Coordinates of C-alpha atoms and ligand atoms in Angstrom, one line a residue:
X1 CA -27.9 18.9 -31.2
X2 CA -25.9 21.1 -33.9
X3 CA -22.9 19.0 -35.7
X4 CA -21.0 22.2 -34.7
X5 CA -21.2 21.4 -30.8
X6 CA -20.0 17.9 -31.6
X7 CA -17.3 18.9 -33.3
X8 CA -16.7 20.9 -30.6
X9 CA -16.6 18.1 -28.0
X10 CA -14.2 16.5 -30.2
X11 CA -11.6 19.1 -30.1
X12 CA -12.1 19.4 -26.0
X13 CA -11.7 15.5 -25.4
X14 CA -8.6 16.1 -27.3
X15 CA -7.2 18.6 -25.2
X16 CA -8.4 16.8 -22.3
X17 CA -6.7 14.0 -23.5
X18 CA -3.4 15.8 -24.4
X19 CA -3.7 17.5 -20.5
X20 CA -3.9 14.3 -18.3
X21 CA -2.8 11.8 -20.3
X22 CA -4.1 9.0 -22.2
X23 CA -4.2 6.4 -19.2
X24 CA -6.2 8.9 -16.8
X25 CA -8.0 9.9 -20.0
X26 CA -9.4 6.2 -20.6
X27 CA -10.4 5.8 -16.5
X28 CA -12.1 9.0 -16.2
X29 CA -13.2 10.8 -19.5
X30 CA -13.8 8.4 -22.0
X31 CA -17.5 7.3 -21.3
X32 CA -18.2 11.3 -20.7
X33 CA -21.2 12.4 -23.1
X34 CA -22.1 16.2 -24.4
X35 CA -25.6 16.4 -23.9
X36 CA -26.1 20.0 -24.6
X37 CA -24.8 23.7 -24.8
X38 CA -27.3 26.6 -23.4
X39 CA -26.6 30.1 -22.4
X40 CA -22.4 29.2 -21.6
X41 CA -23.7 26.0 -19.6
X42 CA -22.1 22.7 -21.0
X43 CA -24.1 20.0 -20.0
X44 CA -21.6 16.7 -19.8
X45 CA -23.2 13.6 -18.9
X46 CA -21.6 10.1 -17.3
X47 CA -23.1 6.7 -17.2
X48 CA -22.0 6.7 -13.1
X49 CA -22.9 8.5 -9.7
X50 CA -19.2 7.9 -8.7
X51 CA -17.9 8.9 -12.0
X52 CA -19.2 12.3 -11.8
X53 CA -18.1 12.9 -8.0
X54 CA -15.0 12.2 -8.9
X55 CA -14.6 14.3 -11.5
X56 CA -16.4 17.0 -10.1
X57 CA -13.9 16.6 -7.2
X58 CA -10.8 16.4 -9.2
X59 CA -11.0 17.7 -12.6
X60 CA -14.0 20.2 -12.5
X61 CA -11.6 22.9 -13.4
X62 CA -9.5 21.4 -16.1
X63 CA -12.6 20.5 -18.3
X64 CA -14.0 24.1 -18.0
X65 CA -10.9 25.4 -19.1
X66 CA -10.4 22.8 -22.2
X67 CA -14.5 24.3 -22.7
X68 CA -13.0 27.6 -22.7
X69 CA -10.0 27.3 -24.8
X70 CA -12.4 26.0 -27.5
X71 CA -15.3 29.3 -26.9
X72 CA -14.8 32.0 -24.4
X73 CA -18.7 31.9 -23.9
X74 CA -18.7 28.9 -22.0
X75 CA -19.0 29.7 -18.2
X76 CA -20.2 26.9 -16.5
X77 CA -19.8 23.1 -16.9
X78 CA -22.6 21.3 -15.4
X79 CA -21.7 17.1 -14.9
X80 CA -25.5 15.2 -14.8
X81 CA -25.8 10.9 -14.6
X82 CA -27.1 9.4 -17.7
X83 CA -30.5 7.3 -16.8
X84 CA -30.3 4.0 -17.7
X85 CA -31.9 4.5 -21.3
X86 CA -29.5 6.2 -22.0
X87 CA -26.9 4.2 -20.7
X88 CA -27.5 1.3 -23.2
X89 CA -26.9 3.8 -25.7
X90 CA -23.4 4.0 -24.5
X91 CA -23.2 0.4 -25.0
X92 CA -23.1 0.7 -28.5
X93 CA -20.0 2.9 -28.6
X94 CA -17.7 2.6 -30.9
X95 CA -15.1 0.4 -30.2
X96 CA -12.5 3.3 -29.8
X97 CA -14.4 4.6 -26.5
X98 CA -13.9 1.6 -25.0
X99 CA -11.6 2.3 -21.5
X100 CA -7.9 1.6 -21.6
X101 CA -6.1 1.2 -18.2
X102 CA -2.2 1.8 -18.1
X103 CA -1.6 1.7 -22.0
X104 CA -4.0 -1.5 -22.2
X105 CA -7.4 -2.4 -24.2
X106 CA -9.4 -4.2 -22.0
X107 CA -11.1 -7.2 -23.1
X108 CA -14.8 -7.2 -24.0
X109 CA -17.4 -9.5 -24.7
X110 CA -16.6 -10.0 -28.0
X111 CA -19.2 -8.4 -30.0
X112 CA -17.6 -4.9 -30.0
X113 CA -19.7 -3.7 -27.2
X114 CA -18.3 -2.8 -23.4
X115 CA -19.8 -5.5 -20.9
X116 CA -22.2 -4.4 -19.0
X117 CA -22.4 -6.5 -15.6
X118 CA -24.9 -6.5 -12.8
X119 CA -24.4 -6.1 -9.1
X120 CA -23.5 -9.3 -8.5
X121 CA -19.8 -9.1 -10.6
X122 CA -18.7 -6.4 -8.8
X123 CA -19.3 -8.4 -5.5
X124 CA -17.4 -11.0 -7.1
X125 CA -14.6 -9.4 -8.5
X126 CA -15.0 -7.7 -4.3
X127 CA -15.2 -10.7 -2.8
X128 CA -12.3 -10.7 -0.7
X129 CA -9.3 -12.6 -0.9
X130 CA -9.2 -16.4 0.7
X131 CA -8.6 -16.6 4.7
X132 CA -6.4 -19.1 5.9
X133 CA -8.2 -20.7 8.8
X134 CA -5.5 -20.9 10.9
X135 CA -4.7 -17.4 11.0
X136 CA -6.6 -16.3 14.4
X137 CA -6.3 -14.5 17.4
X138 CA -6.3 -18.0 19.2
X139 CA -3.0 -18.4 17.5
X140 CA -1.3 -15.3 17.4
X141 CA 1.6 -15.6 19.9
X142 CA 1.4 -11.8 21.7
X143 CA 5.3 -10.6 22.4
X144 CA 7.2 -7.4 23.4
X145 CA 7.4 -6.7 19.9
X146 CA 3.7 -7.0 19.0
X147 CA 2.0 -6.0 21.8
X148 CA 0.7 -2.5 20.7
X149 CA -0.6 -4.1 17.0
X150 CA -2.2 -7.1 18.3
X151 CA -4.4 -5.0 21.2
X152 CA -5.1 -2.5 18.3
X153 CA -6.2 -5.2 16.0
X154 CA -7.9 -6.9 18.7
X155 CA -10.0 -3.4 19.4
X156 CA -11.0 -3.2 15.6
X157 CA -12.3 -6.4 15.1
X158 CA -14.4 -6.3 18.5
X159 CA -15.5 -2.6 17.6
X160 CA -19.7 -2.1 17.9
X161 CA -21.1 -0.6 14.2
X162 CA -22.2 2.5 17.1
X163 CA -18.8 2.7 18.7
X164 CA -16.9 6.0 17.8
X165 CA -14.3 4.8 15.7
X166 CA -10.9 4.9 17.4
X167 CA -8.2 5.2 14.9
X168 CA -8.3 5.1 11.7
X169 CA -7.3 3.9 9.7
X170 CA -5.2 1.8 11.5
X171 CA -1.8 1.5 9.8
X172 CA 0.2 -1.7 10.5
X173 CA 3.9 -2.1 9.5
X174 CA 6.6 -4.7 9.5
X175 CA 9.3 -6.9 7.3
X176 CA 8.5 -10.0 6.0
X177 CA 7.0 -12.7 8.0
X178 CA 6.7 -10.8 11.2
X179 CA 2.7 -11.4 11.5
X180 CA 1.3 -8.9 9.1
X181 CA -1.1 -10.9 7.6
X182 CA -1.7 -13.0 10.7
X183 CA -2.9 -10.2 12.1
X184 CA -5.2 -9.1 9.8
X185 CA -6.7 -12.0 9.0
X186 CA -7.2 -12.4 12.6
X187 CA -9.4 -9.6 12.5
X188 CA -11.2 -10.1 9.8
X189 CA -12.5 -13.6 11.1
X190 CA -13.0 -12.1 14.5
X191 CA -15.1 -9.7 13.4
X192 CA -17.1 -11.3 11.1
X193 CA -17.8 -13.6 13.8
X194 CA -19.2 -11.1 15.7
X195 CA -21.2 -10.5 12.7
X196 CA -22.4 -7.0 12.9
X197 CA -20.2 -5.6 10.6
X198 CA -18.9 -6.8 7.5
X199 CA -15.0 -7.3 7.4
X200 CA -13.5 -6.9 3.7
X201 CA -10.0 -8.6 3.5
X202 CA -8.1 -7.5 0.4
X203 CA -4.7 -7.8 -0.7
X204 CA -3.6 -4.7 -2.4
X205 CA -3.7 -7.2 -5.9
X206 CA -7.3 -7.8 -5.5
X207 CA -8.2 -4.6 -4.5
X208 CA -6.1 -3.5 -8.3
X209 CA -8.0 -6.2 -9.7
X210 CA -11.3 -5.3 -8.1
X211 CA -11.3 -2.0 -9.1
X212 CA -9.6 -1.9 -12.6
X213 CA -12.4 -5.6 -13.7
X214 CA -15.0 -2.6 -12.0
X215 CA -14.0 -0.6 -14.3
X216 CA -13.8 -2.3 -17.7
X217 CA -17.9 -3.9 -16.6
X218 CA -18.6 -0.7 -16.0
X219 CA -19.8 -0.9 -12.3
X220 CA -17.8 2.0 -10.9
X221 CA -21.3 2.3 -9.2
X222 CA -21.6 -1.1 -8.3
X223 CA -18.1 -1.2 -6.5
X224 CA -19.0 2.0 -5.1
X225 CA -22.1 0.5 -3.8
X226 CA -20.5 -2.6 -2.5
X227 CA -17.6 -0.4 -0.5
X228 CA -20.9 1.0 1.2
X229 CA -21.9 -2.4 2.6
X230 CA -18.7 -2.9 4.3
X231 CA -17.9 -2.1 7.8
X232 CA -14.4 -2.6 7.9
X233 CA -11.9 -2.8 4.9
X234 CA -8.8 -4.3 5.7
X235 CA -5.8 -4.5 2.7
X236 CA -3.0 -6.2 2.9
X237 CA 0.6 -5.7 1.5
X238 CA -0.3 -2.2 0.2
X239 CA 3.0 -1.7 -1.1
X240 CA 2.1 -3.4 -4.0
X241 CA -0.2 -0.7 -5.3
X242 CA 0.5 0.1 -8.3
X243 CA -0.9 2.4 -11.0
X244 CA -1.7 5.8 -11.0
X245 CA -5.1 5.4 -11.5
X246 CA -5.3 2.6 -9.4
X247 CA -4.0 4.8 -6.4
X248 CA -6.0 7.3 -7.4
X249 CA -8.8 5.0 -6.9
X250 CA -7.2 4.1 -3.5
X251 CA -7.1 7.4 -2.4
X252 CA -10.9 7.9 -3.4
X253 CA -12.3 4.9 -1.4
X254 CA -10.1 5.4 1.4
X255 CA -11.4 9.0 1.9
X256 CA -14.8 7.7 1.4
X257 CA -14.7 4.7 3.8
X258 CA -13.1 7.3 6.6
X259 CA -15.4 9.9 5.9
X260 CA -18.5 7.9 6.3
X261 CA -16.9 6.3 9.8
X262 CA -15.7 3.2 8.2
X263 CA -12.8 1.3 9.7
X264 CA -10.2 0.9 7.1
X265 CA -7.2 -1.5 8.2
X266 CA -3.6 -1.4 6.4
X267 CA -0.5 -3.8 6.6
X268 CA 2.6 -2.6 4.7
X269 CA 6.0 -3.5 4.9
X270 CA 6.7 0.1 5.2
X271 CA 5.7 3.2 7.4
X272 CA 3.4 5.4 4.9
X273 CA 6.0 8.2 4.4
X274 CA 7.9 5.3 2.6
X275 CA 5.7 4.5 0.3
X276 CA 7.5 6.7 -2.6
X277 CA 4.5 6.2 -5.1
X278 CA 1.5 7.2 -3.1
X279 CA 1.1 11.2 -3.2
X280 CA 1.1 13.4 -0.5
X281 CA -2.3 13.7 0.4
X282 CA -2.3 9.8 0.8
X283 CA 0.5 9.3 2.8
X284 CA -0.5 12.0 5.3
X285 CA -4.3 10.6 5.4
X286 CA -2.7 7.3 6.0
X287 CA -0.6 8.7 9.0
X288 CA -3.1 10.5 10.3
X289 CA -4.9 7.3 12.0
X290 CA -3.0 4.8 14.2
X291 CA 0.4 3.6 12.9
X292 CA 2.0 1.0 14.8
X293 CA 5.4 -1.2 13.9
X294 CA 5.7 -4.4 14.8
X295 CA 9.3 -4.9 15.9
X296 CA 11.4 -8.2 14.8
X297 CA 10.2 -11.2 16.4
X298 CA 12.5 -11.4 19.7
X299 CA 14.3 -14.9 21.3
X300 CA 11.3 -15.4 23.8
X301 CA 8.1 -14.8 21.2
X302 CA 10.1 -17.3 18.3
X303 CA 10.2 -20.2 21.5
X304 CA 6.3 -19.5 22.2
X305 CA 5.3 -19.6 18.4
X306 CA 7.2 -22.9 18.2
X307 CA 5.3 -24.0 20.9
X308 CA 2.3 -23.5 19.8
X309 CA 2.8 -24.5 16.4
X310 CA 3.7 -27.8 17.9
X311 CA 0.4 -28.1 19.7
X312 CA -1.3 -27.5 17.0
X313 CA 0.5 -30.2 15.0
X314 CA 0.0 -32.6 17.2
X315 CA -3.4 -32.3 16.7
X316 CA -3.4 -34.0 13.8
X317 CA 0.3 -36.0 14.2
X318 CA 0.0 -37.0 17.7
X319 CA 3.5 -38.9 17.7
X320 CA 5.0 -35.7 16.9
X321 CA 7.5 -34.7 19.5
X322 CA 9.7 -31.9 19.8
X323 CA 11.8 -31.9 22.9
X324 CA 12.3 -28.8 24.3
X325 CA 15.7 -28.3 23.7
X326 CA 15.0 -28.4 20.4
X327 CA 12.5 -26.1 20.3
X328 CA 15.0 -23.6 22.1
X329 CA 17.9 -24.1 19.6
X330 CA 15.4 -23.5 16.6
X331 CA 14.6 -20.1 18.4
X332 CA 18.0 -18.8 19.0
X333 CA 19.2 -19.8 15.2
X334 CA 16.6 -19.5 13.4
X335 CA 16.1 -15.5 13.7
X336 CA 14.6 -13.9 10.7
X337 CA 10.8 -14.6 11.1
X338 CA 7.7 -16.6 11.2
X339 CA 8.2 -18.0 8.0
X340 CA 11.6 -19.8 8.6
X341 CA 9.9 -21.0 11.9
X342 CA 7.2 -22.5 10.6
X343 CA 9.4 -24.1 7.2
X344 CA 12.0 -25.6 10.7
X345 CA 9.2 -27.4 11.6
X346 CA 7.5 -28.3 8.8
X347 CA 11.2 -30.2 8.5
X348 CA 11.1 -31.5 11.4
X349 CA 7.4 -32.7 11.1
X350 CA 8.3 -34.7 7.5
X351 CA 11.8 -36.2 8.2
X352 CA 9.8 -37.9 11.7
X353 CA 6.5 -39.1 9.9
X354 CA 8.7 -40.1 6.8
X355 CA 12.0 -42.0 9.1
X356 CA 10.2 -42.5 11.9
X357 CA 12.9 -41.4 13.7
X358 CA 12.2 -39.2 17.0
X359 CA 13.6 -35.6 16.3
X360 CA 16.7 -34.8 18.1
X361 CA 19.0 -31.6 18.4
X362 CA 21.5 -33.5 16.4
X363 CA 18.5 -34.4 13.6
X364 CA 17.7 -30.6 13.8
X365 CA 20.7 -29.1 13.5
X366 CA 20.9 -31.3 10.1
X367 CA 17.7 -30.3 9.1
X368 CA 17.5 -26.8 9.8
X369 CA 21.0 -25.8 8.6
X370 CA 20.3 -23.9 5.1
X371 CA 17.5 -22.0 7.1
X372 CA 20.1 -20.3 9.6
X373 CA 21.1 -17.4 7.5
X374 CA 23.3 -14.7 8.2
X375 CA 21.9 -11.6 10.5
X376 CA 19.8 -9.7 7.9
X377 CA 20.9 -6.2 8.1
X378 CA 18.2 -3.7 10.2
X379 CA 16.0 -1.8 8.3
X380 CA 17.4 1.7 8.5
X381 CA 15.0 4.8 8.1
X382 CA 15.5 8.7 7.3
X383 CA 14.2 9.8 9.5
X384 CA 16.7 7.9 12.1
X385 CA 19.6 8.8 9.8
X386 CA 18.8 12.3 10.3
X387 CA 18.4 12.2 14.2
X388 CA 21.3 9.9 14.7
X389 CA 23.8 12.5 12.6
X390 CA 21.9 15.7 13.9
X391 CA 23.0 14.8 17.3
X392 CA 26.2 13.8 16.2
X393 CA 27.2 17.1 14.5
X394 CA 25.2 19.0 17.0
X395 CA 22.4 20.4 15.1
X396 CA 18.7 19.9 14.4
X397 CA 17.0 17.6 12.7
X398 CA 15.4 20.9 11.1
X399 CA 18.8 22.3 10.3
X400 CA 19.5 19.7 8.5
X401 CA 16.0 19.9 6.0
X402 CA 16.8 23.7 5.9
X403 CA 18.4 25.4 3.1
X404 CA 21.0 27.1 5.6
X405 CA 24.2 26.2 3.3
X406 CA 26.7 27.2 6.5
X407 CA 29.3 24.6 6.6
X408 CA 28.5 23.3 10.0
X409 CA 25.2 22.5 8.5
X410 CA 26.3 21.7 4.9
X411 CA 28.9 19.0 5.9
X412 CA 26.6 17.0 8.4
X413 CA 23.9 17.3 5.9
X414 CA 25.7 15.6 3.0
X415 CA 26.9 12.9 5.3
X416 CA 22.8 12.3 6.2
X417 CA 22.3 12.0 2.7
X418 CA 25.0 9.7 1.9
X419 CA 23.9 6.8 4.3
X420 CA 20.2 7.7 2.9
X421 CA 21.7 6.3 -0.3
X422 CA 24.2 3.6 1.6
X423 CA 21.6 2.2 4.4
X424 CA 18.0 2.0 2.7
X425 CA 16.5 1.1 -0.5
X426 CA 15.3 4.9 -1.4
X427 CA 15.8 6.4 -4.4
X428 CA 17.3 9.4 -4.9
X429 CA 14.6 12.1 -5.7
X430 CA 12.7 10.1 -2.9
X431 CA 15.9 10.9 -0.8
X432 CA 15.8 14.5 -2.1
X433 CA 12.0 14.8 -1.2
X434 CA 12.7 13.7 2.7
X435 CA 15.7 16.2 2.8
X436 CA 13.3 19.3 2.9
X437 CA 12.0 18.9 -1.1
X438 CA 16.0 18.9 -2.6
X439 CA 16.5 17.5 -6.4
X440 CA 17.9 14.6 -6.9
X441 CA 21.0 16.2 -8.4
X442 CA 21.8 17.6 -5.1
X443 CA 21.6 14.2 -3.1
X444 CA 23.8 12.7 -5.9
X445 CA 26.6 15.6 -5.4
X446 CA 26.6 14.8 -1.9
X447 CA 26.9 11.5 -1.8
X448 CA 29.4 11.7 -4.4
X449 CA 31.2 14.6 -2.4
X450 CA 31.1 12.3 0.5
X451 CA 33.0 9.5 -1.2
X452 CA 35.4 10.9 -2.4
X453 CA 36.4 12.3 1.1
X454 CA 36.2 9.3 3.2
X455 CA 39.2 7.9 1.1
X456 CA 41.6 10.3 2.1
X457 CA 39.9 11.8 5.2
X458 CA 41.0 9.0 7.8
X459 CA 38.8 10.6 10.7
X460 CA 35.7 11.4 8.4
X461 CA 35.7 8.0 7.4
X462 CA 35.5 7.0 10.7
X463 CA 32.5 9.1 11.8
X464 CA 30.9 7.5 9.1
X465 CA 31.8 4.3 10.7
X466 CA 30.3 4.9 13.7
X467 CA 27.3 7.0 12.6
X468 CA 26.6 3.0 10.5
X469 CA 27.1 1.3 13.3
X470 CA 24.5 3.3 16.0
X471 CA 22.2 3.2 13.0
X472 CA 22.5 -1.1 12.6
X473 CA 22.7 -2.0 16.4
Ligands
LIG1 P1 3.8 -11.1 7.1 O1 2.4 -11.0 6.5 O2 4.1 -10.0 8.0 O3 4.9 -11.3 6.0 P2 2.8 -13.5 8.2 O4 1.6 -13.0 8.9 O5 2.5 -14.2 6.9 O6 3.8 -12.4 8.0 O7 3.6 -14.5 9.2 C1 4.5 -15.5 8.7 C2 4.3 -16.7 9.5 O8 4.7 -16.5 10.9 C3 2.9 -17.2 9.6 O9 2.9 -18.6 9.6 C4 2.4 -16.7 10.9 O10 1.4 -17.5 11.4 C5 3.6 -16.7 11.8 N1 3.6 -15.7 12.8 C6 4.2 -14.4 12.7 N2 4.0 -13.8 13.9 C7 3.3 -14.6 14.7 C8 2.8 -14.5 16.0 N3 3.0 -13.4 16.7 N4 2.2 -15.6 16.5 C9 2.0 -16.7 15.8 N5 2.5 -16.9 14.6 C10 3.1 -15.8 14.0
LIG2 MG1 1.8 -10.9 4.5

């Protein structure tokens, strides 16, 4: 090939480069090859199958154009899949080619070439995260609050490879300690018990670490091909996601799994239109399955996990005794969630085997003080704000996401957006965004604006008041 074209190429990777950035530059671009220029076809090749579908998919357009800027003759960019000979070419890049994800060289195996793994890393670095054993449907205490998640859960992991899938993905949320994980762990020995399908738990870490470690071996097509062996894919704690390309990656798979009819299975701590760093097309792909709350665990559902978790101790500590009683005053103090029920016990469990002494409400009072912790404060959400001060101020919900700028609407819309800020962790473009697309500017007038009335505007302050008060309760 001419030096000319090269030189070419080099200008385009540049302007690439300048366009999307140098992080999405490294994860997509940097192992893309010029093979040849005929008649206004570019022919670009990449060492992956998944490579080139996802830049088909998402960045056909831009590299054509780059292609363009450089000669108007160009019409057509054609993307093709190195073979393997020439693949071990690419191994002998230059170090400079080597990917970089989020601003960092990756490590590789020392000689100035990329690592080149088999199969068999990517199933490693896929290998799902460790199952705690005691994590089961057996042992998942079913309440008001958790009825609709566990019969879900329980659906999925019982699910036939042939069955239609239900919902999907099925979207599970809820604050700390409330069963999340329990749950999904649940299902993923459950169903690999059933053994038909194969159940992928993943923490949102190692699903980061799965894909990014895919990356730098250069197994894009390996992790790909692994995601196609797996029935179900259930990730944990996705609010941990992090990275744009990483979510981009996300994004990808979970399109890929839903598409082909896999069951994909999510726990967050938040409902998807929270998760701020996801983009659009995510979060609406993630509500478009099943998304079910699980509620705070009440009075009744704390005493039957105690129970249980009492049984099951006494398994292995058959002395160990918890009176009733006991049991009941742990429920009603202890309120915040499984955790802080299982750490009561645990406390319990070690001051008996270690004094010998029989546990008593008087010894668990003692032991269990530090745990009782004041009432934690109810997660508030927008979208309650809004429908809590629309009816207040008798308008709609839609009103208030309008750009109507009519006081009736104006002043109840500024309140909304000033216990946005007050109740919930949300930033304020994320506030902005959820008021019908405002700037963040705006939300910070208002809540300013609001303020500085409430200190001199006795019965506004008071609305406020209550407004914070139906939203807690
Ligand atoms: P999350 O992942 O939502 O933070 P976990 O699933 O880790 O919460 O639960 C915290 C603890 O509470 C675990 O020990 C779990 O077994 C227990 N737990 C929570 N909900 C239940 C339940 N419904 N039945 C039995 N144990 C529960
Ligand atoms: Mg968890």
């Amino acid at each position: 090939m001419p030096d000319l074209n090269q030189e070419s190429w080099l200008r385009v990777k540049e302007r690439l480069r300048a366009e999307v950035g140098d992080d999405v530059y490294s994860s997509w671009f940097a192992r893309m090859e010029l093979e040849a220029i005929e008649d206004g076809t570019v022919r670009l090749s990449v060492p992956t199958r998944f490579l080139k579908s996802w830049i088909q998919s998402h960045y056909a357009e831009r590299v054509l154009a780059c292609w363009q800027a450089e000669s108007e003759k160009i019409t057509r960019v054609e993307l093709i899949v190195r073979s393997a000979v020439l693949r071990s070419a690419v191994a002998n890049k230059p170090k400079e080619l080597e990917p970089v994800i989020a601003g960092r060289f990756l490590s590789n195996n020392g000689n100035g070439r990329p690592f080149i793994a088999g199969d068999s890393t990517g199933h490693e670095a896929l290998g799902g995260s460790p199952l705690d054993a005691r994590l089961t449907f057996e042992t998942f205490v079913v309440g008001r609050s958790n009825t609709l998640a566990q019969a879900a859960a329980k659906q999925v992991a019982a699910a036939k490879r042939s069955d239609p899938v239900m919902f999907n993905p099925l979207y599970i949320h809820a604050g700390v300690g409330l069963g999340k994980t329990h749950l999904l762990q649940a299902i993923t020995w459950a169903g690999n018990a059933v053994g038909e399908r194969k159940l992928l738990y993943l923490t949102a870490e190692k699903f980061m670490y799965g894909f990014v470690s895919a990356l730098r071996t250069q197994t894009a097509l390996a992790f790909k091909e692994t995601l196609r062996g797996i029935g179900v894919l259930v990730i944990d704690d996705l609010q941990f996601l992090q990275g744009k390309s990483t979510q981009a990656e996300f994004c990808h798979t979970l399109n890929a799994l839903i598409d082909a009819g896999r069951q994909v299975v999510i726990a967050s701590d938040r409902p998807p239109s929270d998760l701020e760093s996801l983009d659009d097309r995510v979060r609406s792909r993630l509500a478009g399955g099943l998304v079910v709350e699980m509620g705070p665990l009440g009075e009744e559902l704390r005493f039957e996990i105690l129970k249980a978790r009492v049984m099951a101790a006494r398994a292995h500590h058959p002395s160990f005794d918890v009176p009733l009683p006991v049991l009941g005053y742990i429920a009603k103090t202890i309120t915040h969630n499984g955790r802080d029920l299982e750490g009561a016990l645990n406390r319990l469990l070690a001051h008996n085997k270690l004094t010998g002494h029989a546990v008593t409400l008087e010894m668990a009072e003692r032991e269990v003080r530090d745990l009782i912790r004041p009432q934690e404060p109810k997660r508030v959400k927008i979208e309650d704000i809004q429908r809590v001060v629309a009816r207040q101020y008798n308008v709609s919900r839609s009103d208030l996401l309008s750009s109507r700028r009519t006081a009736n609407v104006v002043r109840p819309r500024q309140v909304a957006m000033y216990l946005a800020k007050t109740l919930t962790l949300r930033s304020l473009p994320e506030i902005g965004r959820r008021f019908g697309g405002r700037d963040h500017t705006t939300v910070l007038h208002a809540v300013r604006k609001i303020e500085g009335l409430v200190g001199n505007d006795m019965a506004l302050a008071e609305e406020i008041e209550i407004l914070k008060r139906q939203l807690q309760e």
